[in-house]
Short mmCIF file of C-alpha atoms in Angstrom, two decimals:
data_model
loop_
_atom_site.label_atom_id
_atom_site.label_comp_id
_atom_site.label_asym_id
_atom_site.label_seq_id
_atom_site.Cartn_x
_atom_site.Cartn_y
_atom_site.Cartn_z
CA MET A 1 1.36 -36.15 3.17
CA THR A 2 -2.11 -36.95 3.60
CA HIS A 3 -5.21 -34.58 4.38
CA ASP A 4 -8.98 -35.28 4.64
CA ALA A 5 -9.16 -33.60 1.23
CA TYR A 6 -6.11 -34.54 -0.45
CA GLU A 7 -2.80 -36.77 -0.72
CA ILE A 8 0.36 -35.34 -1.99
CA SER A 9 3.08 -37.64 -3.29
CA GLY A 10 6.68 -36.43 -3.89
CA ALA A 11 6.63 -33.28 -2.70
CA ALA A 12 10.22 -32.65 -2.46
CA ARG A 13 10.75 -33.84 -6.16
CA THR A 14 12.28 -31.02 -8.22
CA GLY A 15 11.09 -31.68 -11.48
CA ARG A 16 8.93 -29.02 -13.50
CA TRP A 17 5.79 -31.11 -14.03
CA LEU A 18 2.79 -31.03 -11.27
CA ILE A 19 0.44 -33.95 -11.72
CA THR A 20 -2.85 -33.38 -10.41
CA CYS A 21 -5.93 -35.85 -10.09
CA ASP A 22 -8.93 -34.05 -9.36
CA HIS A 23 -11.21 -37.35 -9.41
CA ALA A 24 -8.87 -39.73 -7.63
CA SER A 25 -10.94 -41.30 -4.92
CA ASN A 26 -14.50 -42.65 -4.30
CA ARG A 27 -14.04 -42.05 -0.58
CA VAL A 28 -16.74 -40.52 1.19
CA PRO A 29 -15.81 -38.84 4.46
CA ASP A 30 -17.41 -40.17 7.57
CA TRP A 31 -18.69 -36.50 8.42
CA VAL A 32 -20.53 -36.45 5.03
CA ALA A 33 -24.03 -38.27 5.23
CA GLY A 34 -22.40 -40.72 7.50
CA GLY A 35 -20.09 -41.81 5.04
CA ASP A 36 -22.59 -43.15 2.79
CA LEU A 37 -24.37 -41.14 -0.13
CA GLY A 38 -27.07 -43.84 -0.34
CA LEU A 39 -25.87 -45.63 -3.57
CA PRO A 40 -24.94 -49.34 -3.97
CA GLN A 41 -21.37 -49.94 -3.88
CA THR A 42 -21.57 -50.96 -7.58
CA ASP A 43 -22.41 -47.39 -8.39
CA MET A 44 -19.62 -46.05 -6.13
CA GLU A 45 -17.04 -48.18 -8.06
CA ARG A 46 -18.58 -46.74 -11.40
CA HIS A 47 -17.08 -43.54 -13.20
CA ILE A 48 -20.01 -41.40 -11.45
CA ALA A 49 -17.94 -41.52 -8.23
CA TYR A 50 -14.63 -40.88 -9.51
CA ASP A 51 -12.12 -41.50 -12.49
CA VAL A 52 -11.16 -45.14 -12.48
CA GLY A 53 -7.61 -45.78 -12.78
CA ALA A 54 -6.60 -42.13 -12.74
CA ALA A 55 -4.92 -42.11 -9.38
CA GLY A 56 -2.57 -44.80 -10.32
CA VAL A 57 -1.60 -43.52 -13.45
CA SER A 58 -1.10 -40.08 -11.74
CA LEU A 59 1.26 -41.52 -9.05
CA ALA A 60 3.26 -43.40 -11.52
CA LEU A 61 3.39 -40.57 -13.86
CA ALA A 62 4.70 -38.01 -11.36
CA GLU A 63 7.52 -40.37 -10.24
CA ALA A 64 8.41 -40.68 -13.72
CA LEU A 65 8.71 -37.20 -14.34
CA ASP A 66 10.26 -36.67 -11.11
CA GLY A 67 7.51 -34.25 -10.02
CA PRO A 68 4.85 -34.06 -7.22
CA ALA A 69 1.29 -35.31 -7.58
CA ILE A 70 -1.76 -34.01 -5.75
CA LEU A 71 -4.95 -36.36 -5.67
CA SER A 72 -8.06 -35.73 -4.13
CA ARG A 73 -9.49 -37.86 -1.38
CA PHE A 74 -13.13 -37.53 -1.78
CA SER A 75 -15.63 -38.58 -4.43
CA ARG A 76 -16.78 -36.19 -6.99
CA LEU A 77 -20.26 -36.88 -5.94
CA VAL A 78 -19.44 -35.28 -2.53
CA ILE A 79 -18.34 -32.11 -4.08
CA ASP A 80 -16.70 -31.90 -7.31
CA PRO A 81 -13.28 -30.14 -7.13
CA ASN A 82 -13.11 -29.59 -10.98
CA ARG A 83 -16.09 -27.17 -10.92
CA GLY A 84 -16.07 -23.42 -10.45
CA PRO A 85 -17.73 -21.86 -7.55
CA ASP A 86 -20.67 -20.88 -9.70
CA ASP A 87 -21.22 -24.38 -11.41
CA PRO A 88 -24.44 -25.86 -10.35
CA THR A 89 -22.83 -29.31 -11.00
CA ARG A 90 -20.41 -28.79 -8.49
CA LEU A 91 -22.90 -30.83 -6.06
CA MET A 92 -24.48 -33.32 -8.43
CA ARG A 93 -27.86 -34.58 -7.80
CA LEU A 94 -28.14 -36.73 -10.87
CA TYR A 95 -25.11 -38.23 -12.50
CA ASP A 96 -25.45 -40.59 -15.77
CA GLY A 97 -28.90 -41.61 -14.91
CA THR A 98 -28.25 -42.08 -11.43
CA ILE A 99 -29.89 -40.15 -8.55
CA ILE A 100 -27.60 -39.37 -5.63
CA PRO A 101 -29.83 -39.87 -2.39
CA ALA A 102 -27.69 -37.84 0.00
CA ASN A 103 -27.42 -34.98 -2.32
CA ALA A 104 -30.93 -34.91 -3.37
CA TYR A 105 -32.02 -32.29 -0.70
CA ALA A 106 -28.73 -31.06 0.27
CA ASP A 107 -29.08 -27.49 1.08
CA ALA A 108 -26.84 -24.35 0.68
CA GLN A 109 -25.59 -25.01 4.36
CA GLU A 110 -24.33 -28.70 3.74
CA LYS A 111 -22.78 -27.54 0.36
CA ALA A 112 -20.88 -24.83 2.09
CA ARG A 113 -19.58 -27.47 4.74
CA ARG A 114 -18.46 -29.64 2.04
CA VAL A 115 -16.81 -27.10 0.17
CA GLN A 116 -14.96 -25.50 3.32
CA GLY A 117 -13.87 -29.08 4.38
CA LEU A 118 -12.73 -30.60 1.03
CA TYR A 119 -12.88 -28.41 -1.97
CA ASP A 120 -11.20 -25.28 -0.46
CA PRO A 121 -8.29 -27.14 1.20
CA TYR A 122 -7.64 -29.23 -1.95
CA HIS A 123 -7.42 -26.06 -4.10
CA ALA A 124 -5.07 -24.25 -1.52
CA ALA A 125 -2.81 -27.18 -1.37
CA LEU A 126 -2.71 -27.25 -5.33
CA ALA A 127 -1.93 -23.45 -5.38
CA ASP A 128 0.80 -24.09 -2.93
CA LEU A 129 2.49 -26.74 -5.20
CA ALA A 130 1.92 -24.85 -8.40
CA ALA A 131 3.51 -21.62 -6.86
CA ARG A 132 6.95 -22.08 -8.36
CA PRO A 133 6.86 -20.09 -11.43
CA ASP A 134 8.26 -22.68 -13.88
CA LYS A 135 5.73 -25.26 -13.00
CA VAL A 136 3.71 -27.14 -15.63
CA ILE A 137 0.55 -28.96 -14.97
CA CYS A 138 -0.53 -31.99 -16.38
CA ALA A 139 -4.10 -32.97 -15.01
CA ILE A 140 -5.03 -36.70 -15.31
CA HIS A 141 -8.47 -37.87 -15.73
CA SER A 142 -10.26 -40.86 -17.17
CA PHE A 143 -13.45 -41.40 -19.04
CA THR A 144 -15.96 -44.42 -19.25
CA PRO A 145 -16.01 -46.15 -22.67
CA GLN A 146 -19.78 -45.56 -22.80
CA LEU A 147 -22.30 -43.30 -21.10
CA ARG A 148 -25.85 -44.88 -20.59
CA GLY A 149 -27.90 -44.52 -23.73
CA ARG A 150 -24.96 -42.97 -25.82
CA PRO A 151 -22.97 -44.63 -28.70
CA PRO A 152 -19.36 -46.25 -27.71
CA ARG A 153 -16.59 -43.95 -27.29
CA PRO A 154 -13.61 -44.74 -29.70
CA TRP A 155 -11.04 -42.76 -28.25
CA GLU A 156 -8.05 -44.10 -26.24
CA VAL A 157 -6.58 -41.06 -25.24
CA GLY A 158 -8.40 -37.52 -25.24
CA VAL A 159 -6.19 -34.41 -24.96
CA LEU A 160 -8.39 -31.41 -23.55
CA TYR A 161 -7.54 -27.90 -23.57
CA ALA A 162 -9.08 -24.33 -23.48
CA GLY A 163 -7.31 -21.08 -24.67
CA ASP A 164 -3.84 -22.34 -24.08
CA ASP A 165 -3.15 -25.33 -26.73
CA ARG A 166 0.97 -24.79 -26.60
CA LEU A 167 1.26 -28.23 -25.03
CA ALA A 168 -1.93 -29.96 -26.14
CA ARG A 169 -1.53 -29.60 -30.03
CA PRO A 170 2.04 -31.18 -29.98
CA LEU A 171 0.62 -33.84 -27.59
CA ILE A 172 -2.20 -34.88 -29.64
CA ASP A 173 0.17 -35.23 -32.66
CA ALA A 174 2.35 -37.23 -30.54
CA CYS A 175 0.06 -39.55 -29.27
CA ARG A 176 -1.63 -39.93 -32.84
CA ALA A 177 1.95 -40.83 -33.99
CA GLN A 178 1.94 -43.65 -31.73
CA GLY A 179 -1.28 -45.08 -33.34
CA TRP A 180 -3.62 -44.29 -30.26
CA VAL A 181 -6.93 -43.00 -31.12
CA THR A 182 -6.74 -39.65 -29.83
CA GLY A 183 -9.54 -37.14 -29.24
CA ASP A 184 -8.99 -33.55 -29.87
CA ASN A 185 -11.18 -31.75 -27.00
CA GLU A 186 -13.00 -35.18 -26.97
CA PRO A 187 -14.67 -36.99 -25.14
CA TYR A 188 -15.40 -33.42 -23.48
CA LEU A 189 -14.53 -29.87 -24.22
CA GLY A 190 -11.56 -28.50 -22.33
CA HIS A 191 -13.01 -25.64 -20.50
CA LEU A 192 -15.28 -25.13 -17.57
CA PRO A 193 -15.21 -21.58 -16.21
CA GLY A 194 -13.58 -22.05 -12.69
CA ASP A 195 -12.37 -25.50 -13.27
CA SER A 196 -8.96 -26.63 -11.98
CA ILE A 197 -6.78 -25.91 -15.04
CA ASP A 198 -8.66 -22.43 -15.38
CA ARG A 199 -8.00 -21.66 -11.77
CA HIS A 200 -4.34 -22.80 -11.64
CA ALA A 201 -2.92 -22.59 -14.91
CA LEU A 202 -4.95 -20.39 -17.35
CA ALA A 203 -5.43 -17.68 -15.09
CA ASP A 204 -1.36 -17.40 -14.65
CA GLY A 205 -0.48 -18.19 -18.01
CA ARG A 206 1.11 -21.42 -16.78
CA PRO A 207 1.58 -24.15 -19.46
CA ASN A 208 -0.79 -26.95 -19.09
CA VAL A 209 -2.47 -30.08 -20.43
CA LEU A 210 -5.26 -32.21 -19.74
CA ILE A 211 -5.07 -35.84 -20.69
CA GLU A 212 -8.22 -38.31 -20.35
CA LEU A 213 -7.70 -42.13 -20.73
CA ARG A 214 -10.52 -44.48 -21.40
CA ASN A 215 -10.92 -46.46 -18.01
CA ASP A 216 -10.92 -50.00 -19.27
CA LEU A 217 -7.30 -49.41 -20.28
CA ILE A 218 -6.08 -48.42 -16.97
CA ALA A 219 -8.39 -50.56 -14.80
CA ASP A 220 -5.59 -52.42 -13.22
CA ALA A 221 -2.15 -51.57 -12.04
CA ALA A 222 -0.47 -52.99 -14.95
CA GLY A 223 -2.48 -50.75 -17.27
CA GLN A 224 -1.96 -47.77 -15.03
CA THR A 225 1.92 -48.26 -15.06
CA LEU A 226 2.04 -48.84 -18.90
CA TRP A 227 0.26 -45.76 -19.69
CA ALA A 228 2.41 -43.67 -17.19
CA GLN A 229 5.44 -44.93 -18.82
CA ARG A 230 4.05 -44.29 -22.31
CA LEU A 231 3.09 -40.82 -21.55
CA ALA A 232 6.24 -39.61 -19.57
CA PRO A 233 8.75 -39.59 -22.37
CA ILE A 234 6.28 -37.84 -24.58
CA LEU A 235 5.44 -35.08 -22.13
CA GLU A 236 9.14 -34.50 -21.29
CA GLN A 237 9.98 -34.12 -25.29
CA ILE A 238 6.99 -31.75 -26.17
CA LEU A 239 7.96 -29.43 -23.22
CA ALA A 240 11.47 -29.57 -24.42
CA ASP A 241 10.53 -29.02 -28.04
CA THR A 242 8.24 -25.87 -27.22
CA GLY A 243 10.81 -24.34 -25.27
CA LEU A 244 8.33 -23.49 -22.81
#
């Protein structure tokens, strides 16, 4: 199923896992700034525009877990679906040292138009998929090996969590047991008020985990498939072990 705001893969699958990918795409809809935010294509291919490799991992992981996946179809630079309504970074004007020309003077009306056309439909569709009481959410993201002017990031995998670490803690242990350099709420903290996990998991007490993969490891299809195949049995095992 494809909508201007999202793509759903495997909607009829019956597994418990729901895979979400908030930053799956660098697409700019043609009704937003004529489809061009004013950045060179090289910037639109960077992590500032989307989570490189995360879409492929999400699709492969959902298939392996026999669950649905929902992926955004708009760049985080258009409007960021992983930010709460009151978060000023929901519409970014500057990201990792890059000014976003089409956002620099975007007014409240333009922001509202993007929210209504993209952000709200994405979250409505995600809520529908998560409505089954036994659903478990796994959010897939990726991170750049190094931000401008910052030290290199050593982690291969990051596991993020907020108040609910029932799946995160055993997942961190399982990843480290594989020999992967695994961040515990690194390279980011796992909670932003109103973010996707907060909205669709924490608010309902739903088991959840957020996985960050370093994007150089999943830059091509082979890497995306590899990491999905690595993660799927671990996720199934920790869910079974926790009895959630």
